[in-house]
mmCIF file of C-alpha atoms and ligand atoms in Angstrom:
data_model
loop_
_atom_site.group_PDB
_atom_site.id
_atom_site.type_symbol
_atom_site.label_atom_id
_atom_site.label_comp_id
_atom_site.label_asym_id
_atom_site.label_seq_id
_atom_site.Cartn_x
_atom_site.Cartn_y
_atom_site.Cartn_z
ATOM 1 C CA MET T 1 126.400 117.565 112.302
ATOM 2 C CA GLY T 2 125.909 120.219 114.948
ATOM 3 C CA LEU T 3 128.848 121.085 117.213
ATOM 4 C CA GLY T 4 129.014 118.766 120.165
ATOM 5 C CA ALA T 5 126.697 116.106 118.693
ATOM 6 C CA ALA T 6 128.034 112.654 119.455
ATOM 7 C CA ARG T 7 129.075 110.364 116.594
ATOM 8 C CA ARG T 8 127.807 106.877 117.080
ATOM 9 C CA THR T 9 128.065 103.480 115.508
ATOM 10 C CA VAL T 10 124.611 102.707 114.247
ATOM 11 C CA LEU T 11 123.166 99.570 112.637
ATOM 12 C CA VAL T 12 120.216 99.908 110.260
ATOM 13 C CA THR T 13 118.550 96.646 109.253
ATOM 14 C CA GLY T 14 116.575 96.896 106.042
ATOM 15 C CA ALA T 15 119.019 99.616 105.002
ATOM 16 C CA ALA T 16 118.414 99.183 101.265
ATOM 17 C CA GLY T 17 114.661 99.622 101.559
ATOM 18 C CA PHE T 18 112.630 102.764 100.942
ATOM 19 C CA LEU T 19 112.603 104.052 104.523
ATOM 20 C CA GLY T 20 115.783 102.297 105.646
ATOM 21 C CA SER T 21 117.827 104.073 102.983
ATOM 22 C CA HIS T 22 116.431 107.520 103.824
ATOM 23 C CA LEU T 23 117.250 106.831 107.458
ATOM 24 C CA VAL T 24 120.803 105.788 106.538
ATOM 25 C CA ASP T 25 121.291 109.045 104.622
ATOM 26 C CA ARG T 26 120.093 111.091 107.604
ATOM 27 C CA LEU T 27 122.284 109.214 110.094
ATOM 28 C CA LEU T 28 125.316 109.716 107.854
ATOM 29 C CA ALA T 29 124.508 113.432 107.465
ATOM 30 C CA GLU T 30 124.512 113.660 111.268
ATOM 31 C CA GLY T 31 128.064 112.318 111.327
ATOM 32 C CA ASN T 32 127.478 108.738 112.471
ATOM 33 C CA GLU T 33 129.273 105.564 111.440
ATOM 34 C CA VAL T 34 126.509 103.526 109.808
ATOM 35 C CA ILE T 35 126.357 99.818 109.098
ATOM 36 C CA GLY T 36 123.532 98.860 106.745
ATOM 37 C CA LEU T 37 122.277 95.278 106.717
ATOM 38 C CA ASP T 38 119.934 94.040 103.989
ATOM 39 C CA ASN T 39 119.177 90.796 102.170
ATOM 40 C CA LEU T 40 118.016 92.758 99.092
ATOM 41 C CA VAL T 41 114.711 90.883 98.862
ATOM 42 C CA THR T 42 112.715 94.099 98.429
ATOM 43 C CA GLY T 43 115.457 96.721 98.861
ATOM 44 C CA THR T 44 117.977 97.683 96.172
ATOM 45 C CA LEU T 45 121.548 98.920 96.206
ATOM 46 C CA GLU T 46 120.424 101.859 94.044
ATOM 47 C CA ASN T 47 118.705 103.238 97.137
ATOM 48 C CA LEU T 48 122.123 103.318 98.818
ATOM 49 C CA ALA T 49 123.989 104.993 95.946
ATOM 50 C CA ASP T 50 124.514 108.204 97.966
ATOM 51 C CA ALA T 51 125.386 106.343 101.172
ATOM 52 C CA MET T 52 127.980 104.221 99.353
ATOM 53 C CA LYS T 53 129.972 107.390 98.638
ATOM 54 C CA SER T 54 130.584 107.899 102.362
ATOM 55 C CA PRO T 55 133.608 106.285 104.047
ATOM 56 C CA ARG T 56 131.417 106.085 107.168
ATOM 57 C CA PHE T 57 128.940 103.703 105.518
ATOM 58 C CA HIS T 58 129.442 99.954 105.508
ATOM 59 C CA PHE T 59 127.051 97.621 103.722
ATOM 60 C CA GLU T 60 126.520 94.030 104.847
ATOM 61 C CA LEU T 61 124.567 91.632 102.681
ATOM 62 C CA GLY T 62 122.690 89.473 105.159
ATOM 63 C CA ASP T 63 119.401 88.493 106.729
ATOM 64 C CA VAL T 64 118.208 89.933 110.037
ATOM 65 C CA ARG T 65 117.156 86.400 111.043
ATOM 66 C CA GLU T 66 120.839 85.395 111.279
ATOM 67 C CA THR T 67 122.975 86.203 114.315
ATOM 68 C CA ILE T 68 124.049 89.838 114.250
ATOM 69 C CA GLY T 69 127.802 90.173 114.646
ATOM 70 C CA VAL T 70 127.874 93.960 114.777
ATOM 71 C CA TYR T 71 128.568 96.013 117.895
ATOM 72 C CA ALA T 72 126.416 99.107 117.512
ATOM 73 C CA GLU T 73 125.294 101.735 120.009
ATOM 74 C CA GLN T 74 121.966 102.103 118.272
ATOM 75 C CA ILE T 75 120.022 99.602 116.158
ATOM 76 C CA PHE T 76 117.200 100.721 113.889
ATOM 77 C CA ASN T 77 115.267 97.589 112.925
ATOM 78 C CA PHE T 78 113.672 98.346 109.562
ATOM 79 C CA ALA T 79 114.010 94.919 107.941
ATOM 80 C CA CYS T 80 110.644 93.640 106.670
ATOM 81 C CA PRO T 81 108.665 93.946 103.440
ATOM 82 C CA ALA T 82 106.066 96.632 104.117
ATOM 83 C CA SER T 83 103.767 96.876 101.120
ATOM 84 C CA PRO T 84 100.779 94.503 101.112
ATOM 85 C CA VAL T 85 101.774 93.157 97.668
ATOM 86 C CA HIS T 86 105.309 92.381 98.852
ATOM 87 C CA TYR T 87 104.533 91.119 102.359
ATOM 88 C CA GLN T 88 101.787 88.790 101.129
ATOM 89 C CA ALA T 89 104.049 87.324 98.413
ATOM 90 C CA ASP T 90 105.821 85.141 101.003
ATOM 91 C CA PRO T 91 103.923 85.291 104.317
ATOM 92 C CA TYR T 92 106.285 82.881 106.091
ATOM 93 C CA PHE T 93 109.263 85.046 105.179
ATOM 94 C CA THR T 94 107.426 88.197 106.302
ATOM 95 C CA LEU T 95 106.388 86.850 109.687
ATOM 96 C CA THR T 96 109.747 85.276 110.507
ATOM 97 C CA THR T 97 111.561 88.436 109.441
ATOM 98 C CA SER T 98 109.605 90.371 112.074
ATOM 99 C CA VAL T 99 109.679 87.786 114.852
ATOM 100 C CA THR T 100 113.043 86.042 114.458
ATOM 101 C CA GLY T 101 114.545 89.346 113.337
ATOM 102 C CA ILE T 102 113.636 91.149 116.536
ATOM 103 C CA GLN T 103 114.950 88.211 118.596
ATOM 104 C CA ARG T 104 118.323 88.611 116.885
ATOM 105 C CA VAL T 105 118.258 92.370 117.425
ATOM 106 C CA ILE T 106 117.438 91.933 121.125
ATOM 107 C CA GLU T 107 120.255 89.381 121.490
ATOM 108 C CA ALA T 108 122.656 91.888 119.919
ATOM 109 C CA ALA T 109 121.564 94.666 122.302
ATOM 110 C CA ARG T 110 120.964 92.772 125.537
ATOM 111 C CA GLY T 111 123.298 93.269 128.487
ATOM 112 C CA ARG T 112 124.878 96.488 127.259
ATOM 113 C CA LYS T 113 124.072 100.098 126.484
ATOM 114 C CA CYS T 114 122.276 100.016 123.149
ATOM 115 C CA ILE T 115 119.127 101.732 121.929
ATOM 116 C CA ILE T 116 116.784 99.733 119.694
ATOM 117 C CA VAL T 117 114.348 101.665 117.529
ATOM 118 C CA GLN T 118 111.784 99.264 116.107
ATOM 119 C CA ALA T 119 109.844 100.084 112.948
ATOM 120 C CA SER T 120 106.382 99.014 113.957
ATOM 121 C CA THR T 121 103.271 99.954 112.061
ATOM 122 C CA SER T 122 99.745 101.314 112.089
ATOM 123 C CA GLU T 123 98.811 97.779 110.989
ATOM 124 C CA VAL T 124 98.965 96.811 114.670
ATOM 125 C CA TYR T 125 95.589 98.607 114.877
ATOM 126 C CA GLY T 126 94.174 96.413 112.072
ATOM 127 C CA ASP T 127 90.821 97.653 110.723
ATOM 128 C CA PRO T 128 90.401 100.106 113.594
ATOM 129 C CA LEU T 129 87.194 100.674 115.517
ATOM 130 C CA VAL T 130 88.655 103.786 117.160
ATOM 131 C CA HIS T 131 89.382 106.850 115.028
ATOM 132 C CA PRO T 132 91.903 108.477 114.963
ATOM 133 C CA GLN T 133 94.144 105.841 116.477
ATOM 134 C CA PRO T 134 95.987 106.658 119.726
ATOM 135 C CA GLU T 135 98.761 104.398 121.037
ATOM 136 C CA SER T 136 96.456 103.244 123.834
ATOM 137 C CA TYR T 137 94.156 101.488 121.330
ATOM 138 C CA TRP T 138 94.796 97.718 121.254
ATOM 139 C CA GLY T 139 93.591 97.235 117.724
ATOM 140 C CA HIS T 140 91.232 95.085 115.703
ATOM 141 C CA VAL T 141 93.329 92.586 113.764
ATOM 142 C CA ASN T 142 92.221 89.423 111.973
ATOM 143 C CA PRO T 143 94.875 86.922 113.136
ATOM 144 C CA ILE T 144 94.292 84.472 110.254
ATOM 145 C CA GLY T 145 93.692 86.833 107.337
ATOM 146 C CA GLU T 146 95.944 87.773 104.425
ATOM 147 C CA ARG T 147 97.423 90.745 106.250
ATOM 148 C CA ALA T 148 98.115 88.783 109.439
ATOM 149 C CA CYS T 149 101.659 87.740 108.487
ATOM 150 C CA TYR T 150 102.609 91.403 108.635
ATOM 151 C CA ASP T 151 100.238 92.667 111.339
ATOM 152 C CA GLU T 152 100.782 89.819 113.789
ATOM 153 C CA GLY T 153 104.513 89.669 113.054
ATOM 154 C CA LYS T 154 104.844 93.347 113.952
ATOM 155 C CA ARG T 155 102.586 92.944 117.005
ATOM 156 C CA CYS T 156 104.659 90.000 118.212
ATOM 157 C CA ALA T 157 107.881 91.972 117.692
ATOM 158 C CA GLU T 158 106.448 94.693 119.948
ATOM 159 C CA THR T 159 105.566 92.036 122.528
ATOM 160 C CA LEU T 160 109.106 90.645 122.541
ATOM 161 C CA LEU T 161 110.595 94.129 122.797
ATOM 162 C CA PHE T 162 108.479 95.192 125.749
ATOM 163 C CA ASP T 163 109.238 91.891 127.510
ATOM 164 C CA ALA T 164 112.955 92.410 126.846
ATOM 165 C CA ARG T 165 112.592 95.875 128.323
ATOM 166 C CA ARG T 166 110.830 94.638 131.473
ATOM 167 C CA ARG T 167 113.040 91.578 132.020
ATOM 168 C CA TRP T 168 116.467 92.663 130.941
ATOM 169 C CA GLY T 169 116.254 96.452 130.810
ATOM 170 C CA VAL T 170 116.769 96.489 127.046
ATOM 171 C CA ASP T 171 116.365 100.077 125.829
ATOM 172 C CA ALA T 172 113.593 99.355 123.333
ATOM 173 C CA ARG T 173 111.787 102.203 121.583
ATOM 174 C CA VAL T 174 108.901 101.553 119.213
ATOM 175 C CA VAL T 175 107.593 103.797 116.451
ATOM 176 C CA ARG T 176 104.280 102.895 114.849
ATOM 177 C CA ILE T 177 104.646 104.138 111.310
ATOM 178 C CA PHE T 178 101.543 105.204 109.381
ATOM 179 C CA ASN T 179 101.343 105.332 105.578
ATOM 180 C CA THR T 180 104.511 106.937 104.275
ATOM 181 C CA TYR T 181 105.537 107.708 100.688
ATOM 182 C CA GLY T 182 108.374 109.389 98.852
ATOM 183 C CA PRO T 183 111.257 108.965 96.431
ATOM 184 C CA ARG T 184 112.801 105.463 96.198
ATOM 185 C CA MET T 185 109.573 103.529 96.614
ATOM 186 C CA ALA T 186 109.924 100.505 94.327
ATOM 187 C CA LEU T 187 108.089 100.966 91.033
ATOM 188 C CA ASP T 188 106.274 97.682 91.664
ATOM 189 C CA ASP T 189 105.738 98.485 95.362
ATOM 190 C CA GLY T 190 101.963 98.349 94.939
ATOM 191 C CA ARG T 191 101.154 100.868 97.679
ATOM 192 C CA VAL T 192 98.613 103.394 96.637
ATOM 193 C CA VAL T 193 100.582 106.630 96.272
ATOM 194 C CA SER T 194 103.416 105.224 94.167
ATOM 195 C CA ASN T 195 101.012 102.950 92.291
ATOM 196 C CA PHE T 196 98.830 105.874 91.195
ATOM 197 C CA VAL T 197 101.856 107.914 90.117
ATOM 198 C CA VAL T 198 103.367 105.015 88.139
ATOM 199 C CA GLN T 199 99.999 104.312 86.530
ATOM 200 C CA ALA T 200 99.391 107.948 85.600
ATOM 201 C CA LEU T 201 102.887 108.349 84.135
ATOM 202 C CA GLU T 202 102.499 105.114 82.177
ATOM 203 C CA LYS T 203 99.109 106.311 80.883
ATOM 204 C CA THR T 204 97.251 103.372 82.380
ATOM 205 C CA PRO T 205 94.106 103.827 84.519
ATOM 206 C CA LEU T 206 94.481 104.499 88.241
ATOM 207 C CA THR T 207 93.221 101.416 90.084
ATOM 208 C CA ILE T 208 90.890 102.296 92.961
ATOM 209 C CA TYR T 209 90.180 99.258 95.143
ATOM 210 C CA GLY T 210 86.614 99.163 96.454
ATOM 211 C CA ASP T 211 84.630 102.403 96.107
ATOM 212 C CA GLY T 212 87.551 104.598 97.177
ATOM 213 C CA SER T 213 85.812 105.817 100.338
ATOM 214 C CA GLN T 214 88.417 104.189 102.600
ATOM 215 C CA THR T 215 90.839 106.696 104.112
ATOM 216 C CA ARG T 216 94.562 106.930 104.741
ATOM 217 C CA SER T 217 96.802 109.741 106.032
ATOM 218 C CA PHE T 218 100.004 110.115 104.036
ATOM 219 C CA CYS T 219 103.332 111.207 105.484
ATOM 220 C CA PHE T 220 106.314 112.264 103.383
ATOM 221 C CA ALA T 221 109.499 110.251 104.027
ATOM 222 C CA SER T 222 111.659 113.151 105.263
ATOM 223 C CA ASP T 223 109.047 114.124 107.871
ATOM 224 C CA LEU T 224 108.912 110.560 109.102
ATOM 225 C CA VAL T 225 112.713 110.317 109.329
ATOM 226 C CA ASP T 226 112.701 113.481 111.500
ATOM 227 C CA GLY T 227 110.502 111.638 113.980
ATOM 228 C CA ILE T 228 112.489 108.411 113.855
ATOM 229 C CA VAL T 229 115.863 109.990 114.602
ATOM 230 C CA SER T 230 114.420 112.144 117.366
ATOM 231 C CA MET T 231 113.418 108.935 119.192
ATOM 232 C CA THR T 232 117.075 108.444 120.164
ATOM 233 C CA ARG T 233 117.515 111.974 121.546
ATOM 234 C CA LEU T 234 115.456 111.318 124.669
ATOM 235 C CA ALA T 235 116.963 109.686 127.751
ATOM 236 C CA SER T 236 114.272 107.026 127.569
ATOM 237 C CA VAL T 237 110.927 106.415 125.896
ATOM 238 C CA ASP T 238 108.400 104.066 127.430
ATOM 239 C CA GLY T 239 105.589 102.789 125.244
ATOM 240 C CA PRO T 240 105.066 103.033 121.486
ATOM 241 C CA VAL T 241 104.884 106.329 119.593
ATOM 242 C CA ASN T 242 102.721 106.914 116.514
ATOM 243 C CA LEU T 243 104.490 108.651 113.630
ATOM 244 C CA GLY T 244 102.648 109.868 110.554
ATOM 245 C CA ASN T 245 100.786 112.770 109.046
ATOM 246 C CA PRO T 246 97.294 113.256 110.454
ATOM 247 C CA ASN T 247 95.867 114.815 107.257
ATOM 248 C CA GLU T 248 93.328 112.242 106.161
ATOM 249 C CA PHE T 249 92.210 111.624 102.559
ATOM 250 C CA THR T 250 89.896 109.150 100.902
ATOM 251 C CA ILE T 251 91.571 107.026 98.245
ATOM 252 C CA LYS T 252 89.217 108.642 95.746
ATOM 253 C CA GLN T 253 90.507 112.100 96.725
ATOM 254 C CA LEU T 254 94.074 110.886 96.259
ATOM 255 C CA ALA T 255 93.212 109.551 92.789
ATOM 256 C CA GLU T 256 91.614 112.907 91.915
ATOM 257 C CA LEU T 257 94.703 114.786 93.074
ATOM 258 C CA VAL T 258 97.044 112.552 91.052
ATOM 259 C CA SER T 259 94.884 112.830 87.919
ATOM 260 C CA GLU T 260 94.676 116.597 88.387
ATOM 261 C CA LEU T 261 98.498 116.690 88.304
ATOM 262 C CA LEU T 262 99.159 114.037 85.666
ATOM 263 C CA GLY T 263 95.855 113.212 83.988
ATOM 264 C CA GLY T 264 94.510 109.694 83.914
ATOM 265 C CA GLU T 265 91.262 107.794 84.111
ATOM 266 C CA VAL T 266 90.291 105.686 87.113
ATOM 267 C CA VAL T 267 89.136 102.091 87.141
ATOM 268 C CA TYR T 268 87.492 100.336 90.099
ATOM 269 C CA LYS T 269 88.758 96.929 91.298
ATOM 270 C CA PRO T 270 87.668 94.678 94.171
ATOM 271 C CA LEU T 271 88.690 95.685 97.678
ATOM 272 C CA PRO T 272 91.312 93.277 99.112
ATOM 273 C CA SER T 273 90.248 91.355 102.235
ATOM 274 C CA ASP T 274 90.708 92.998 105.644
ATOM 275 C CA ASP T 275 91.530 96.336 103.995
ATOM 276 C CA PRO T 276 91.233 98.933 106.801
ATOM 277 C CA LYS T 277 88.319 101.347 106.189
ATOM 278 C CA GLN T 278 89.902 104.343 107.859
ATOM 279 C CA ARG T 279 93.270 105.268 109.246
ATOM 280 C CA LYS T 280 94.610 108.435 110.794
ATOM 281 C CA PRO T 281 97.257 108.710 113.471
ATOM 282 C CA ASP T 282 96.688 110.499 116.734
ATOM 283 C CA ILE T 283 100.149 112.093 117.032
ATOM 284 C CA THR T 284 99.589 113.921 120.321
ATOM 285 C CA ARG T 285 102.250 111.791 122.005
ATOM 286 C CA ALA T 286 104.849 112.356 119.256
ATOM 287 C CA ARG T 287 104.163 116.098 119.382
ATOM 288 C CA GLN T 288 104.604 116.230 123.149
ATOM 289 C CA LEU T 289 107.590 113.889 123.452
ATOM 290 C CA LEU T 290 109.517 114.666 120.281
ATOM 291 C CA GLY T 291 108.187 117.995 119.057
ATOM 292 C CA PHE T 292 107.215 116.023 115.946
ATOM 293 C CA GLU T 293 105.314 117.990 113.298
ATOM 294 C CA PRO T 294 105.017 116.862 109.660
ATOM 295 C CA LYS T 295 105.787 119.760 107.305
ATOM 296 C CA VAL T 296 105.401 118.464 103.756
ATOM 297 C CA SER T 297 101.903 118.712 102.259
ATOM 298 C CA LEU T 298 100.562 115.892 100.098
ATOM 299 C CA ARG T 299 100.726 118.190 97.078
ATOM 300 C CA GLU T 300 104.427 119.043 97.678
ATOM 301 C CA GLY T 301 105.285 115.436 98.456
ATOM 302 C CA LEU T 302 103.545 114.224 95.329
ATOM 303 C CA ASP T 303 105.590 116.647 93.218
ATOM 304 C CA ALA T 304 108.801 115.180 94.652
ATOM 305 C CA LEU T 305 107.602 111.609 94.131
ATOM 306 C CA ILE T 306 106.496 112.354 90.569
ATOM 307 C CA ARG T 307 109.933 113.803 89.709
ATOM 308 C CA ASP T 308 111.626 110.736 91.205
ATOM 309 C CA ILE T 309 109.403 108.157 89.511
ATOM 310 C CA ARG T 310 109.483 109.975 86.167
ATOM 311 C CA GLY T 311 113.288 109.943 86.288
ATOM 312 C CA ARG T 312 113.417 106.239 87.032
ATOM 313 C CA LEU T 313 110.806 105.310 84.428
ATOM 314 C CA ASP T 314 112.769 107.267 81.806
ATOM 315 C CA GLN T 315 115.866 105.207 82.600
ATOM 316 C CA ARG T 316 114.182 101.815 82.500
ATOM 317 C CA PRO T 317 112.325 99.590 80.129
ATOM 318 C CA ARG T 318 108.589 99.925 80.841
ATOM 319 C CA ARG T 319 107.469 98.090 83.974
ATOM 320 C CA ALA T 320 103.883 97.598 84.959
ATOM 321 C CA ALA T 321 102.539 98.743 88.339
ATOM 322 C CA ALA T 322 101.093 96.026 90.550
ATOM 323 C CA PRO T 323 97.505 95.182 89.506
HETATM 324 N N1 UDP Y 401 94.722 100.982 97.024
HETATM 325 C C1 UDP Y 401 94.037 101.332 95.868
HETATM 326 N N2 UDP Y 401 94.687 101.206 94.684
HETATM 327 C C2 UDP Y 401 95.970 100.793 94.575
HETATM 328 C C3 UDP Y 401 96.676 100.445 95.764
HETATM 329 C C4 UDP Y 401 96.004 100.550 96.968
HETATM 330 O O1 UDP Y 401 92.853 101.731 95.914
HETATM 331 O O2 UDP Y 401 96.493 100.738 93.465
HETATM 332 C C5 UDP Y 401 94.037 101.157 98.316
HETATM 333 C C6 UDP Y 401 94.109 99.954 99.249
HETATM 334 O O3 UDP Y 401 93.043 99.051 98.998
HETATM 335 C C7 UDP Y 401 94.005 100.627 100.597
HETATM 336 C C8 UDP Y 401 94.685 101.976 100.391
HETATM 337 O O4 UDP Y 401 94.686 102.195 98.998
HETATM 338 O O5 UDP Y 401 92.650 100.859 100.929
HETATM 339 C C9 UDP Y 401 96.104 102.012 100.915
HETATM 340 O O6 UDP Y 401 96.760 100.891 100.412
HETATM 341 P P1 UDP Y 401 98.319 100.663 100.548
HETATM 342 O O7 UDP Y 401 98.622 99.364 99.883
HETATM 343 O O8 UDP Y 401 99.049 101.863 100.077
HETATM 344 O O9 UDP Y 401 98.616 100.580 102.110
HETATM 345 P P2 UDP Y 401 97.830 100.015 103.362
HETATM 346 O O10 UDP Y 401 97.494 101.215 104.133
HETATM 347 O O11 UDP Y 401 96.576 99.284 102.915
HETATM 348 O O12 UDP Y 401 98.795 99.105 104.005
#
């Protein structure tokens, strides 16, 4: 922690998840008292192994949909399954985690000085008709499709937050997170970067859905966490802020990069419904407001992810990647 930086009591919901746990580590490194809430549906305590060593970390097993009995000066709401495989496994759970969860967070923050940072998502833009996506774009979401439980849940959470801000002056700040990858992603997460790495290391073919021409822009976890924590350093932030890496790749290019590093054949599978054809964040606003600039290249980030996944696969009985 830098001299003069204030120590705060911070609540992270979804603390045992991939991003939640990296955020917890950063907040602890900055000297804060951190309470981590998680129901361990997709998160694991292994992700919090480092945090657990700190006397300033307190873990609470619980669901964000229950009343929050914690008095925190900042709440980072990261509770929600985020990979399509996981969030579609129980759509009711996913949608209520976003919507009821944010109600509970607002109730905990309302009427006092408390910053909420909400983990929203590029999924609010759906299968976008505008490219790259600026925050001003309202999106193109199928409200009754297989991704809707996540997309509409996150959209509704934004709605509730901005209403809470207008009506009650709740200090709500929203980050729209684009595709992010890095160490600690669950081996069965199913998202493309970790899936390809698991598949290549297990010597099974890399599964490209569709023809692989769809695009995504991949941000390394530590870069994303830089942006998230900087959201609390401003006196106020009005309106959502995109966070992600604007370097865009086709899924085919990603598969080629992974097989260049690890070997591996590719196999083509059907494209899931409502799969966005292209995605790339316009991060002009994050650059201007936060000085946000992703630093880790896909190649460097992949090396770190490969080391992490290789280590975990070596320690475990073989587990298959999601189909
Ligand atoms: N994808 C793929 N193979 C996989 C997993 C995903 O081709 O093993 C594709 C998926 O159809 C999508 C893109 O990769 O077009 C990104 O998928 P992911 O699940 O990582 O995140 P999304 O951006 O779709 O939420």
